[in-house]
Amino acid sequence: MRTLLLALAASTALIGAAGAATVYPLDRATILAGSPFDFKVEFKGTVKAEDVKIVINGADYQPVLGGAVDFIASEKGKDDAALGSAVLLRGVKIDKAGAYKVDVTAGDETKSVTWDVFATPEAPKAKNVIFLLGDGLSVAHRTAARIMSKGMTEGKANGRLAMDDLDHMAFIGTSSTGSIATDSANTMSAYMTGHKSAVNALGVYADRTPDSLDDPKVETFAEALRRTTSKSIGVVSTAEIEDATPAAVVSHTRKRGDKPQIVGMFYDVKPDVVLGGGSAYFLPKDVPGSKRKDDKDYIKLFQEAGYQLATDKDELEKAAGSEKILGLFHTGNMDYALDRMQLKKGTVETFPNQPGLVEMTKVALESLSKNPEGFFLMVEGASIDKASHPLDWDRAVFDTIEFDKAIAVAREFQASQPDTLVVVTGDHTHGVSIIGTIDDDKPGTDMREKIGTYDAAGFPNYVDADGDGYPDRVDVSRRLAIFANNGPDHYETFRPKLDGPFEPAVKSQDGIYVANEAYKNVPGAVFVEGNIPRDGDTGVHAVDDVVLQAAGPGAEEFKGYMEESDVYKVLADTFAIGVKQ
C-alpha cells in the first residue's frame, strides 16, 4: 500500500509540474533582509489578470512585497513568439527575517516556493574582507603548485603554500539552477549575491525573455555594501575586468558577454580600485582597438570621477596610495605569469610592462586600507582557468603559484590587521590530475613510455635557484605528469608549450574541431581522441566540489558542505549588513 501511495504522489507531482508557473526567486532561495530583488512569475499559458492570485504565508502578498505586481498579458520571445503571461514587481525588499511561503495560482497553473529571509548579527565580526578566487582552482592545481614551487623530498613537501595554512575549510557545491555543470559567471554570481543562477548569468535569475538585460535582478555584495556601509571596494583580476568573475561583483545580465554594458555597471557602482585587463571595452568606438559600438569613453568618465589611471606596472606604482585607481593593463586578458616572467610569449611583446597579480594586490590593499571604515577586496587568479581549458598545464600551475603569492600578501596584511577575514576558494574545478612524472632521461623516443607511475614516478627536478618561489624553468628533465580527463581531439606532446600557449584543436572546414596538426610531428607526440562534443575546442569544467579555506574573524562559519550561495551569508554576517530586528 505504501508503495502505491508513493507512486500516486509522484504521479500527481508530475501532473502538477506540467501546469506549473515559474516563480523568481526560486524555491529555497536565501535572501538577505532588506536586500532589493525583483519578483516575477512566468505562466506557461495566457491567463487573465483577475485570475492571478498570490499569497504569502497565507495572506495577501502586497504588505510583504511592498506593492502590487505589474501584469504582462503576453511576454514575447524570439521573433515575437508568444511566451505566456507574467507578473513582475521590481525592487522588492523584505525587512523581517523568517520563512516565507509563496503560493501562486492562475487557472490550472500553480506554484509554491519557500524563501528563507535572513538577518545578520548586530555587530560586525571583521572590518575587512579579502576574497581571493582562483578561477578553476582544483586540488591538482594546488598540489602541483606546491611540488613545483617548494619541491618534495622522501615523500614530504619541502615547504608550504600560503593557502595551506588557512585554518577553516569547507567543500563548496558549484552547480547552476539549470544543470549540474557550471561556468564562472553563475558560480561567482552565487558567491556575490547569495542566489544560485543559470550558466552565463550574473546578478539575475535567468528568465525566458530574449533581452539579456531585463531579467529579475538580485543585489550584489558590492551594491549591498554601498547601500549599508561606507566601506571601500576593490576588484582585481588578471582577466578582462568585464569577464565573468570580476563582473559578478557588480553586474546584472543574463549574458556574461555583455561586456560593454558591464563596464557601465562598474561605473554605476564605482569600486574604489579596479585593476585588470579589458581596456578595449572602456574606449569609444572610434579609438583603434575599441570593442564598443558607441561613443562612450569610460576611461575619461572614471578619470572625471576622480580615478587615477594606470596602464602599466610603472604607472601602477605611481598610483599606489591613491584613493581611487583604475588600472587597465591589456586590451584583453592579461598574459600568463609564465609568459610574463620567463617565456615572453603570448602578447607580452605588445604589452611588455604588465604588473602581476601580486603587485596589483599590494597596490589595492595599500589604497583600500586608507578607509577607516574598512573594505572588501576581490582578487581573482583568472589565468588558472584560462590555461586549463586548452590543457596548458605548466601555464596553469605557474599561475596557481602566482595566485598563492597573492594569498601570501593578503595574509601579511591580515597579520598586521587582524580584524580582516581572508577567504580563498575557486568558482569551479577542472578535470585534471597528477599521475606521476615524465622523465626525459628514460631511453627511447616514445614519450608515453617515459611516464613514471607509482614507485617509478620518483620526484620531479624543478629548481628554484634564485629563491623567488617559482621554478627557474618548467622544461626540466623530470617534470610533473598532469593530464585532463576531458578535452577535444588533440596531440599530447608530454612537454611544456614553450613556443606559446597551447592550442589543442582547430576548426575544420566542416565546422568541427579537430586535433591541431601543428603538434603532430613533435617527437613522441600521440593522438588523443576527445570525449566531448566536436563543437568544443578546449577542455570543460568539472562538477567536483571546490575547496574553500579561510582564516580570521568569521572564518568559523565555513565548515562541512556548503553551497556557493551559503558563502554569501557568511560574508554578510561578517560585515553585519542585514536589517536588524
Coordinates of C-alpha atoms in Angstrom, one line a residue:
M1 CA 0.0 0.0 0.0
R2 CA 2.8 2.4 0.9
T3 CA 4.5 1.8 -2.4
L4 CA 1.2 2.5 -4.2
L5 CA 0.7 5.7 -2.3
L6 CA 4.2 6.9 -3.1
A7 CA 3.7 6.1 -6.8
L8 CA 0.4 8.1 -6.8
A9 CA 2.1 11.0 -5.1
A10 CA 4.9 11.0 -7.6
S11 CA 2.4 10.9 -10.5
T12 CA 0.4 13.8 -9.0
A13 CA 3.6 15.8 -8.6
L14 CA 4.5 15.3 -12.3
I15 CA 1.0 16.4 -13.4
G16 CA 1.2 19.5 -11.2
A17 CA 4.7 20.3 -12.6
A18 CA 3.3 20.2 -16.1
G19 CA 1.0 23.0 -15.3
A20 CA 3.3 24.9 -13.0
A21 CA 4.2 28.5 -13.2
T22 CA 7.8 29.6 -12.6
V23 CA 8.5 31.9 -9.6
Y24 CA 11.6 34.1 -9.1
P25 CA 13.3 34.0 -6.7
L26 CA 13.2 30.2 -7.0
D27 CA 12.3 27.7 -4.3
R28 CA 14.7 27.5 -1.3
A29 CA 16.1 30.9 -2.1
T30 CA 18.1 32.6 0.7
I31 CA 17.5 36.4 0.8
L32 CA 19.3 39.0 2.9
A33 CA 16.8 41.0 4.9
G34 CA 16.5 44.5 3.4
S35 CA 18.2 43.5 0.1
P36 CA 16.4 44.5 -3.0
F37 CA 15.3 41.9 -5.5
D38 CA 12.9 41.5 -8.4
F39 CA 9.8 39.3 -8.1
K40 CA 8.5 37.6 -11.2
V41 CA 6.0 34.9 -12.1
E42 CA 6.0 33.4 -15.5
F43 CA 2.9 31.5 -16.6
K44 CA 3.1 28.8 -19.3
G45 CA -0.1 30.0 -20.9
T46 CA -2.1 33.1 -21.3
V47 CA -4.1 34.0 -18.2
K48 CA -6.3 36.8 -17.1
A49 CA -5.1 39.4 -14.6
E50 CA -8.1 38.9 -12.4
D51 CA -7.3 35.2 -12.2
V52 CA -3.8 35.7 -10.7
K53 CA -3.7 35.0 -7.0
I54 CA -0.5 35.5 -5.0
V55 CA -0.5 34.6 -1.3
I56 CA 2.5 34.8 1.1
N57 CA 2.2 32.9 4.4
G58 CA -1.5 32.6 3.8
A59 CA -2.2 36.3 3.3
D60 CA -2.2 38.8 0.5
Y61 CA 1.2 39.4 -0.9
Q62 CA 1.3 43.2 -1.1
P63 CA 2.1 44.0 2.5
V64 CA 5.1 41.7 2.3
L65 CA 6.4 42.7 -1.2
G66 CA 5.5 46.4 -0.7
G67 CA 3.3 46.9 -3.7
A68 CA 1.2 45.5 -6.5
V69 CA 2.7 43.5 -9.4
D70 CA 2.5 44.6 -13.0
F71 CA 0.6 42.2 -15.2
I72 CA 2.1 41.3 -18.6
A73 CA -0.6 39.8 -20.8
S74 CA 1.8 38.1 -23.1
E75 CA 5.6 38.1 -23.0
K76 CA 7.4 38.0 -26.3
G77 CA 10.2 35.6 -27.2
K78 CA 12.4 35.4 -30.2
D79 CA 10.8 36.6 -33.4
D80 CA 7.9 37.9 -31.2
A81 CA 6.7 34.4 -30.3
A82 CA 4.1 34.4 -27.5
L83 CA 5.5 33.0 -24.3
G84 CA 2.6 33.3 -21.9
S85 CA 1.6 35.8 -19.3
A86 CA 3.7 37.1 -16.4
V87 CA 3.6 39.4 -13.4
L88 CA 6.6 41.5 -12.3
L89 CA 7.5 43.7 -9.3
R90 CA 10.9 45.2 -9.2
G91 CA 12.9 46.4 -6.2
V92 CA 11.2 44.3 -3.6
K93 CA 12.6 44.4 0.0
I94 CA 11.6 42.2 2.9
D95 CA 12.9 43.6 6.1
K96 CA 11.6 40.9 8.5
A97 CA 13.7 37.8 8.7
G98 CA 11.8 34.5 8.6
A99 CA 10.4 31.7 6.5
Y100 CA 8.1 32.8 3.6
K101 CA 5.9 30.5 1.6
V102 CA 4.7 32.0 -1.7
D103 CA 1.7 30.4 -3.4
V104 CA 0.7 31.4 -6.9
T105 CA -2.3 30.3 -8.9
A106 CA -3.9 31.3 -12.2
G107 CA -6.4 29.0 -13.7
D108 CA -4.9 25.5 -13.7
E109 CA -1.4 26.8 -13.2
T110 CA 0.0 26.7 -9.6
K111 CA 3.3 27.1 -8.0
S112 CA 4.6 27.2 -4.4
V113 CA 8.0 28.2 -3.3
T114 CA 9.7 28.9 0.0
W115 CA 12.2 31.6 0.8
D116 CA 14.5 32.0 3.8
V117 CA 14.9 35.6 4.6
F118 CA 17.8 36.0 7.0
A119 CA 19.1 38.9 9.1
T120 CA 22.7 39.2 10.3
P121 CA 24.2 39.8 13.7
E122 CA 24.0 43.3 15.3
A123 CA 27.8 43.7 15.3
P124 CA 30.3 43.0 12.5
K125 CA 32.9 40.4 13.1
A126 CA 35.5 41.9 10.9
K127 CA 36.4 45.3 9.4
N128 CA 37.9 44.0 6.2
V129 CA 37.3 41.0 3.9
I130 CA 39.8 39.8 1.3
F131 CA 38.1 37.3 -1.0
L132 CA 40.6 35.5 -3.3
L133 CA 39.3 33.3 -6.0
G134 CA 41.4 31.0 -8.2
D135 CA 39.3 30.6 -11.3
G136 CA 39.1 26.8 -12.0
L137 CA 41.2 26.1 -8.9
S138 CA 41.3 22.3 -8.4
V139 CA 43.1 20.2 -5.9
A140 CA 45.5 19.1 -8.6
H141 CA 46.5 22.7 -9.3
R142 CA 47.3 23.2 -5.6
T143 CA 49.3 20.0 -5.3
A144 CA 51.2 20.8 -8.5
A145 CA 51.9 24.3 -7.4
R146 CA 53.3 23.1 -4.0
I147 CA 55.5 20.5 -5.7
M148 CA 56.7 22.8 -8.5
S149 CA 57.3 25.7 -6.1
K150 CA 58.6 24.1 -3.0
G151 CA 59.9 20.7 -4.0
M152 CA 59.5 17.3 -2.3
T153 CA 61.9 15.0 -0.5
E154 CA 61.3 11.5 0.7
G155 CA 57.5 12.0 0.4
K156 CA 57.2 15.2 2.3
A157 CA 56.8 18.7 0.8
N158 CA 59.8 20.9 1.3
G159 CA 57.6 23.9 2.0
R160 CA 54.0 25.0 2.3
L161 CA 51.8 27.2 0.2
A162 CA 50.2 30.3 1.8
M163 CA 46.8 28.7 1.2
D164 CA 47.9 25.6 3.2
D165 CA 47.8 27.5 6.5
L166 CA 44.2 28.8 6.3
D167 CA 42.6 27.1 9.3
H168 CA 39.0 26.7 8.4
M169 CA 37.7 24.7 5.5
A170 CA 34.5 23.7 3.6
F171 CA 33.6 21.9 0.4
I172 CA 31.6 24.0 -1.9
G173 CA 28.9 22.9 -4.4
T174 CA 29.0 24.7 -7.7
S175 CA 26.0 23.6 -9.8
S176 CA 23.8 26.0 -11.6
T177 CA 20.0 26.3 -11.4
G178 CA 19.7 24.6 -14.8
S179 CA 22.2 21.8 -14.6
I180 CA 24.9 20.1 -12.5
A181 CA 27.6 21.7 -14.7
T182 CA 28.6 25.3 -14.3
D183 CA 30.6 28.3 -15.5
S184 CA 32.4 31.2 -13.9
A185 CA 29.5 33.6 -14.3
N186 CA 26.8 31.9 -12.3
T187 CA 29.2 30.5 -9.7
M188 CA 30.8 33.8 -8.8
S189 CA 27.3 35.4 -9.0
A190 CA 26.2 32.9 -6.3
Y191 CA 29.1 33.9 -4.1
M192 CA 28.3 37.6 -4.7
T193 CA 24.5 37.6 -4.4
G194 CA 23.5 34.6 -2.3
H195 CA 21.3 33.4 -5.2
K196 CA 22.1 30.5 -7.5
S197 CA 21.5 31.2 -11.1
A198 CA 22.0 29.8 -14.6
V199 CA 25.1 29.3 -16.7
N200 CA 26.3 32.7 -18.1
A201 CA 24.1 34.7 -15.8
L202 CA 25.3 37.5 -13.5
G203 CA 23.2 39.0 -10.7
V204 CA 19.9 37.9 -12.2
Y205 CA 17.6 35.0 -12.3
A206 CA 17.6 33.9 -16.0
D207 CA 14.1 34.3 -17.3
R208 CA 12.6 33.3 -20.7
T209 CA 12.7 36.6 -22.5
P210 CA 15.4 37.2 -25.1
D211 CA 16.6 40.5 -23.7
S212 CA 19.6 39.7 -21.6
L213 CA 19.3 42.9 -19.5
D214 CA 15.7 42.7 -18.3
D215 CA 15.9 39.5 -16.2
P216 CA 14.9 39.6 -12.5
K217 CA 17.8 41.2 -10.6
V218 CA 19.2 40.4 -7.2
E219 CA 21.5 42.7 -5.3
T220 CA 25.3 42.1 -5.5
F221 CA 27.6 42.2 -2.5
A222 CA 29.2 45.4 -3.7
E223 CA 25.8 47.1 -4.1
A224 CA 24.8 45.9 -0.6
L225 CA 28.0 47.5 0.8
R226 CA 27.3 50.7 -1.0
R227 CA 23.7 50.7 0.4
T228 CA 24.6 49.9 4.0
T229 CA 28.2 50.9 4.7
S230 CA 30.9 53.4 3.9
K231 CA 33.5 50.7 3.1
S232 CA 35.7 50.8 0.1
I233 CA 35.5 48.2 -2.6
G234 CA 38.3 46.7 -4.8
V235 CA 38.2 44.3 -7.8
V236 CA 41.4 42.8 -9.1
S237 CA 41.8 40.3 -11.9
T238 CA 44.3 39.0 -14.5
A239 CA 41.4 38.7 -16.9
E240 CA 39.4 41.4 -18.7
I241 CA 37.8 43.2 -15.8
E242 CA 34.5 42.7 -17.6
D243 CA 35.0 38.9 -17.5
A244 CA 32.6 36.7 -15.5
T245 CA 34.3 36.6 -12.1
P246 CA 35.1 40.3 -11.6
A247 CA 31.9 41.3 -13.4
A248 CA 29.9 39.3 -10.9
V249 CA 30.8 41.8 -8.1
V250 CA 28.7 44.5 -9.7
S251 CA 26.7 43.2 -12.7
H252 CA 23.2 42.2 -13.7
T253 CA 22.9 40.4 -17.1
R254 CA 21.7 37.1 -18.4
K255 CA 24.7 37.1 -20.8
R256 CA 28.2 37.3 -19.5
G257 CA 29.2 38.5 -23.0
D258 CA 27.5 41.9 -22.4
K259 CA 30.9 43.4 -21.7
P260 CA 30.3 46.9 -23.0
Q261 CA 27.2 47.1 -20.7
I262 CA 29.2 45.5 -17.8
V263 CA 31.7 48.4 -17.9
G264 CA 28.7 50.7 -17.4
M265 CA 27.7 48.7 -14.4
F266 CA 31.2 49.1 -13.0
Y267 CA 30.8 52.8 -13.4
D268 CA 27.4 52.7 -11.7
V269 CA 28.9 51.0 -8.6
K270 CA 32.3 52.6 -8.8
P271 CA 34.5 50.2 -6.9
D272 CA 37.3 52.3 -5.5
V273 CA 40.1 50.2 -7.0
V274 CA 39.6 48.4 -10.4
L275 CA 42.7 46.6 -11.7
G276 CA 42.9 44.1 -14.6
G277 CA 42.7 43.9 -18.4
G278 CA 39.9 44.7 -20.8
S279 CA 40.6 48.3 -21.8
A280 CA 39.0 47.7 -25.2
Y281 CA 35.5 47.9 -23.7
F282 CA 36.3 51.2 -22.0
L283 CA 37.3 53.0 -25.2
P284 CA 34.8 54.8 -27.6
K285 CA 34.3 53.1 -30.9
D286 CA 36.5 55.4 -32.9
V287 CA 39.6 54.6 -30.9
P288 CA 41.7 51.8 -32.5
G289 CA 41.2 48.6 -30.7
S290 CA 37.9 49.5 -29.1
K291 CA 35.2 46.9 -28.8
R292 CA 32.4 49.3 -28.1
K293 CA 29.7 50.3 -30.6
D294 CA 29.1 53.7 -29.1
D295 CA 31.0 56.9 -28.3
K296 CA 31.2 56.4 -24.5
D297 CA 34.7 57.0 -23.2
Y298 CA 34.6 55.2 -19.8
I299 CA 38.3 55.9 -19.1
K300 CA 37.5 59.6 -19.3
L301 CA 34.4 59.2 -17.2
F302 CA 36.3 57.3 -14.5
Q303 CA 39.0 60.0 -14.5
E304 CA 36.4 62.7 -14.2
A305 CA 35.1 60.8 -11.2
G306 CA 38.5 61.1 -9.5
Y307 CA 40.2 57.9 -10.5
Q308 CA 44.0 57.7 -11.1
L309 CA 44.6 55.9 -14.4
A310 CA 47.4 53.3 -14.7
T311 CA 48.2 51.4 -17.9
D312 CA 51.4 49.6 -16.9
K313 CA 53.4 48.5 -14.0
D314 CA 55.2 51.8 -13.6
E315 CA 52.0 53.8 -13.6
L316 CA 50.5 51.5 -11.1
E317 CA 53.4 52.0 -8.7
K318 CA 52.9 55.8 -9.1
A319 CA 49.2 55.4 -8.4
A320 CA 49.7 53.4 -5.3
G321 CA 48.1 55.0 -2.3
S322 CA 45.5 56.9 -4.4
E323 CA 42.0 56.7 -3.0
K324 CA 40.6 55.7 -6.4
I325 CA 42.6 53.7 -9.1
L326 CA 41.5 52.4 -12.5
G327 CA 44.3 50.1 -13.8
L328 CA 43.8 48.7 -17.3
F329 CA 47.0 46.8 -18.4
H330 CA 45.8 45.0 -21.5
T331 CA 43.1 45.4 -24.2
G332 CA 42.1 41.8 -23.4
N333 CA 43.1 39.2 -20.8
M334 CA 46.5 39.8 -19.3
D335 CA 49.2 37.3 -20.2
Y336 CA 50.0 34.2 -18.3
A337 CA 52.5 34.5 -15.5
L338 CA 54.9 32.0 -17.2
D339 CA 54.9 34.2 -20.3
R340 CA 55.3 37.5 -18.5
M341 CA 58.0 36.2 -16.2
Q342 CA 60.0 33.8 -18.3
L343 CA 59.0 32.8 -21.8
K344 CA 57.9 36.2 -23.2
K345 CA 55.3 34.6 -25.4
G346 CA 51.7 35.4 -26.0
T347 CA 51.2 39.1 -26.3
V348 CA 54.0 40.1 -23.9
E349 CA 55.8 41.9 -26.7
T350 CA 52.8 44.1 -27.3
F351 CA 52.2 44.7 -23.6
P352 CA 55.7 44.3 -22.1
N353 CA 55.2 46.0 -18.8
Q354 CA 52.1 44.3 -17.3
P355 CA 52.0 44.1 -13.5
G356 CA 51.4 40.7 -11.9
L357 CA 48.7 39.6 -9.5
V358 CA 51.0 40.2 -6.5
E359 CA 51.8 43.8 -7.5
M360 CA 48.1 44.5 -8.1
T361 CA 47.0 43.0 -4.8
K362 CA 49.6 45.0 -2.9
V363 CA 48.6 48.3 -4.5
A364 CA 44.9 47.5 -3.9
L365 CA 45.4 46.8 -0.2
E366 CA 47.5 50.0 0.2
S367 CA 44.8 52.1 -1.3
L368 CA 41.7 50.4 0.3
S369 CA 43.2 50.2 3.8
K370 CA 43.2 54.0 4.0
N371 CA 39.5 53.9 4.6
P372 CA 38.9 53.8 8.4
E373 CA 35.6 52.1 7.8
G374 CA 37.3 49.1 6.2
F375 CA 37.0 47.4 2.8
F376 CA 36.0 44.4 0.6
L377 CA 38.6 43.3 -1.9
M378 CA 38.0 40.6 -4.5
V379 CA 41.2 39.2 -6.1
E380 CA 40.9 36.7 -9.0
G381 CA 43.7 34.5 -10.3
A382 CA 41.9 34.2 -13.6
S383 CA 44.5 32.5 -15.8
I384 CA 44.5 29.2 -13.9
D385 CA 41.2 28.6 -15.7
K386 CA 42.3 30.2 -18.9
A387 CA 45.3 27.9 -19.2
S388 CA 43.4 24.8 -18.0
H389 CA 40.8 25.0 -20.8
P390 CA 43.4 24.4 -23.5
L391 CA 45.1 21.8 -21.4
D392 CA 48.2 24.0 -20.9
W393 CA 49.1 22.7 -17.5
D394 CA 52.5 24.3 -17.0
R395 CA 51.0 27.8 -17.5
A396 CA 48.0 26.8 -15.3
V397 CA 50.3 25.7 -12.4
F398 CA 52.6 28.7 -12.8
D399 CA 49.6 31.0 -12.4
T400 CA 48.5 28.9 -9.4
I401 CA 51.8 29.8 -7.8
E402 CA 51.3 33.4 -8.5
F403 CA 47.8 33.2 -7.1
D404 CA 49.2 31.7 -3.9
K405 CA 51.7 34.5 -3.6
A406 CA 48.8 37.0 -3.8
I407 CA 47.3 35.0 -0.9
A408 CA 50.6 35.5 1.0
V409 CA 50.2 39.2 0.5
A410 CA 46.7 39.1 2.0
R411 CA 48.0 37.0 4.9
E412 CA 50.8 39.5 5.6
F413 CA 48.2 42.3 5.6
Q414 CA 46.0 40.2 8.0
A415 CA 48.9 39.7 10.4
S416 CA 49.1 43.5 10.9
Q417 CA 45.3 44.0 10.6
P418 CA 43.8 41.0 12.5
D419 CA 40.3 42.4 12.0
T420 CA 40.5 41.0 8.4
L421 CA 38.8 37.9 7.1
V422 CA 40.7 36.1 4.3
V423 CA 38.7 33.7 2.1
V424 CA 40.4 31.6 -0.6
T425 CA 38.3 29.4 -2.9
G426 CA 37.6 28.5 -6.5
D427 CA 34.5 29.0 -8.6
H428 CA 34.6 25.6 -10.2
T429 CA 37.1 22.8 -10.9
H430 CA 38.7 21.2 -13.9
G431 CA 39.0 17.5 -14.7
V432 CA 42.8 17.4 -14.0
S433 CA 45.0 15.1 -12.0
I434 CA 48.7 14.5 -11.4
I435 CA 49.6 10.8 -12.1
G436 CA 53.4 10.8 -11.7
T437 CA 56.3 12.3 -13.6
I438 CA 57.6 12.4 -17.2
D439 CA 61.3 11.5 -17.3
D440 CA 63.2 12.6 -20.4
D441 CA 66.3 10.6 -19.3
K442 CA 64.5 7.3 -19.9
P443 CA 65.8 5.6 -23.1
G444 CA 63.9 5.7 -26.3
T445 CA 61.7 8.2 -28.2
D446 CA 58.3 7.0 -27.1
M447 CA 57.2 9.8 -24.7
R448 CA 54.4 7.6 -23.4
E449 CA 56.9 5.1 -22.1
K450 CA 58.7 7.9 -20.2
I451 CA 55.8 8.4 -17.8
G452 CA 56.6 7.1 -14.4
T453 CA 53.7 5.9 -12.2
Y454 CA 53.7 4.5 -8.7
D455 CA 57.2 3.9 -7.4
A456 CA 58.7 4.7 -10.9
A457 CA 57.5 8.3 -10.6
G458 CA 60.1 9.4 -8.2
F459 CA 60.2 13.1 -7.7
P460 CA 60.5 15.9 -10.3
N461 CA 63.7 18.0 -10.5
Y462 CA 62.4 21.6 -10.7
V463 CA 65.0 24.1 -9.4
D464 CA 64.4 27.4 -7.8
A465 CA 68.0 28.7 -7.6
D466 CA 67.0 32.4 -7.2
G467 CA 64.6 31.6 -4.3
D468 CA 61.7 33.5 -5.8
G469 CA 59.2 30.7 -5.3
Y470 CA 58.9 29.9 -9.0
P471 CA 60.8 27.2 -10.8
D472 CA 63.6 28.7 -12.8
R473 CA 62.3 26.7 -15.8
V474 CA 59.4 24.3 -16.5
D475 CA 61.2 22.2 -19.2
V476 CA 63.2 20.2 -16.7
S477 CA 64.1 16.6 -17.5
R478 CA 61.8 15.1 -14.9
R479 CA 58.6 17.0 -14.6
L480 CA 55.0 16.5 -13.4
A481 CA 52.8 14.3 -15.5
I482 CA 49.5 16.3 -15.5
F483 CA 46.6 15.2 -17.6
A484 CA 42.9 16.0 -18.1
N485 CA 40.0 13.6 -18.1
N486 CA 38.2 15.5 -20.9
G487 CA 39.0 17.5 -24.0
P488 CA 38.8 17.7 -27.8
D489 CA 40.8 15.6 -30.2
H490 CA 44.4 16.7 -29.7
Y491 CA 48.1 15.7 -29.8
E492 CA 49.6 15.1 -26.4
T493 CA 53.3 16.2 -26.6
F494 CA 54.1 15.4 -22.9
R495 CA 56.2 18.6 -22.9
P496 CA 55.7 22.2 -21.8
K497 CA 54.5 24.5 -24.6
L498 CA 57.5 26.9 -24.8
D499 CA 56.6 28.4 -28.2
G500 CA 53.4 29.9 -27.0
P501 CA 50.1 29.0 -25.3
F502 CA 48.8 25.6 -26.3
E503 CA 46.0 25.4 -28.9
P504 CA 44.9 21.8 -28.8
A505 CA 42.2 21.9 -31.5
V506 CA 41.4 24.0 -34.5
K507 CA 38.2 24.3 -36.5
S508 CA 38.0 22.3 -39.7
Q509 CA 36.2 23.2 -43.0
D510 CA 33.3 21.1 -41.7
G511 CA 32.9 23.4 -38.7
I512 CA 34.0 20.9 -36.1
Y513 CA 37.2 21.0 -34.0
V514 CA 40.0 18.6 -34.9
A515 CA 43.4 18.0 -33.5
N516 CA 45.8 20.8 -34.2
E517 CA 48.4 19.3 -36.5
A518 CA 51.0 21.9 -35.5
Y519 CA 51.8 19.4 -32.7
K520 CA 51.6 16.2 -34.8
N521 CA 55.3 16.0 -35.6
V522 CA 56.6 16.8 -32.2
P523 CA 58.9 13.8 -31.4
G524 CA 56.9 11.3 -29.3
A525 CA 53.6 13.1 -29.6
V526 CA 50.5 10.9 -29.6
F527 CA 47.0 11.4 -30.8
V528 CA 44.4 11.6 -28.1
E529 CA 40.8 11.1 -29.1
G530 CA 38.5 13.6 -27.5
N531 CA 35.5 12.8 -25.3
I532 CA 33.5 16.0 -25.5
P533 CA 31.2 17.1 -28.4
R534 CA 33.1 18.0 -31.6
D535 CA 32.0 21.6 -31.4
G536 CA 34.2 22.1 -28.4
D537 CA 37.8 23.2 -28.8
T538 CA 39.0 23.0 -25.2
G539 CA 38.5 21.1 -22.0
V540 CA 35.4 21.8 -19.9
H541 CA 34.7 22.5 -16.3
A542 CA 34.3 19.6 -13.8
V543 CA 31.3 19.3 -11.5
D544 CA 33.5 18.3 -8.5
D545 CA 33.2 20.4 -5.3
V546 CA 35.8 23.1 -4.8
V547 CA 37.7 23.6 -1.6
L548 CA 37.3 26.8 0.4
Q549 CA 39.7 27.8 3.1
A550 CA 39.6 30.8 5.4
A551 CA 41.2 32.5 8.4
G552 CA 40.2 35.4 10.6
P553 CA 37.1 36.7 12.2
G554 CA 34.0 34.9 10.8
A555 CA 36.0 32.0 9.3
E556 CA 34.5 29.6 11.8
E557 CA 31.2 29.7 9.8
F558 CA 32.9 27.8 6.9
K559 CA 32.6 24.1 7.6
G560 CA 31.3 20.9 6.0
Y561 CA 29.5 21.1 2.7
M562 CA 28.1 24.5 1.6
E563 CA 26.6 25.9 -1.5
E564 CA 28.2 29.0 -3.0
S565 CA 25.1 30.9 -2.1
D566 CA 25.8 30.0 1.6
V567 CA 29.2 31.7 1.4
Y568 CA 27.4 35.0 0.7
K569 CA 25.6 34.6 4.0
V570 CA 28.9 34.3 5.8
L571 CA 30.2 37.4 4.1
A572 CA 27.0 39.3 5.0
D573 CA 27.3 38.1 8.6
T574 CA 30.9 39.1 8.8
F575 CA 30.0 42.7 7.9
A576 CA 26.6 42.6 9.7
I577 CA 24.8 44.2 6.7
G578 CA 21.4 42.7 7.2
V579 CA 18.4 44.6 8.5
K580 CA 18.4 44.5 12.3
Q581 CA 15.3 43.4 14.1

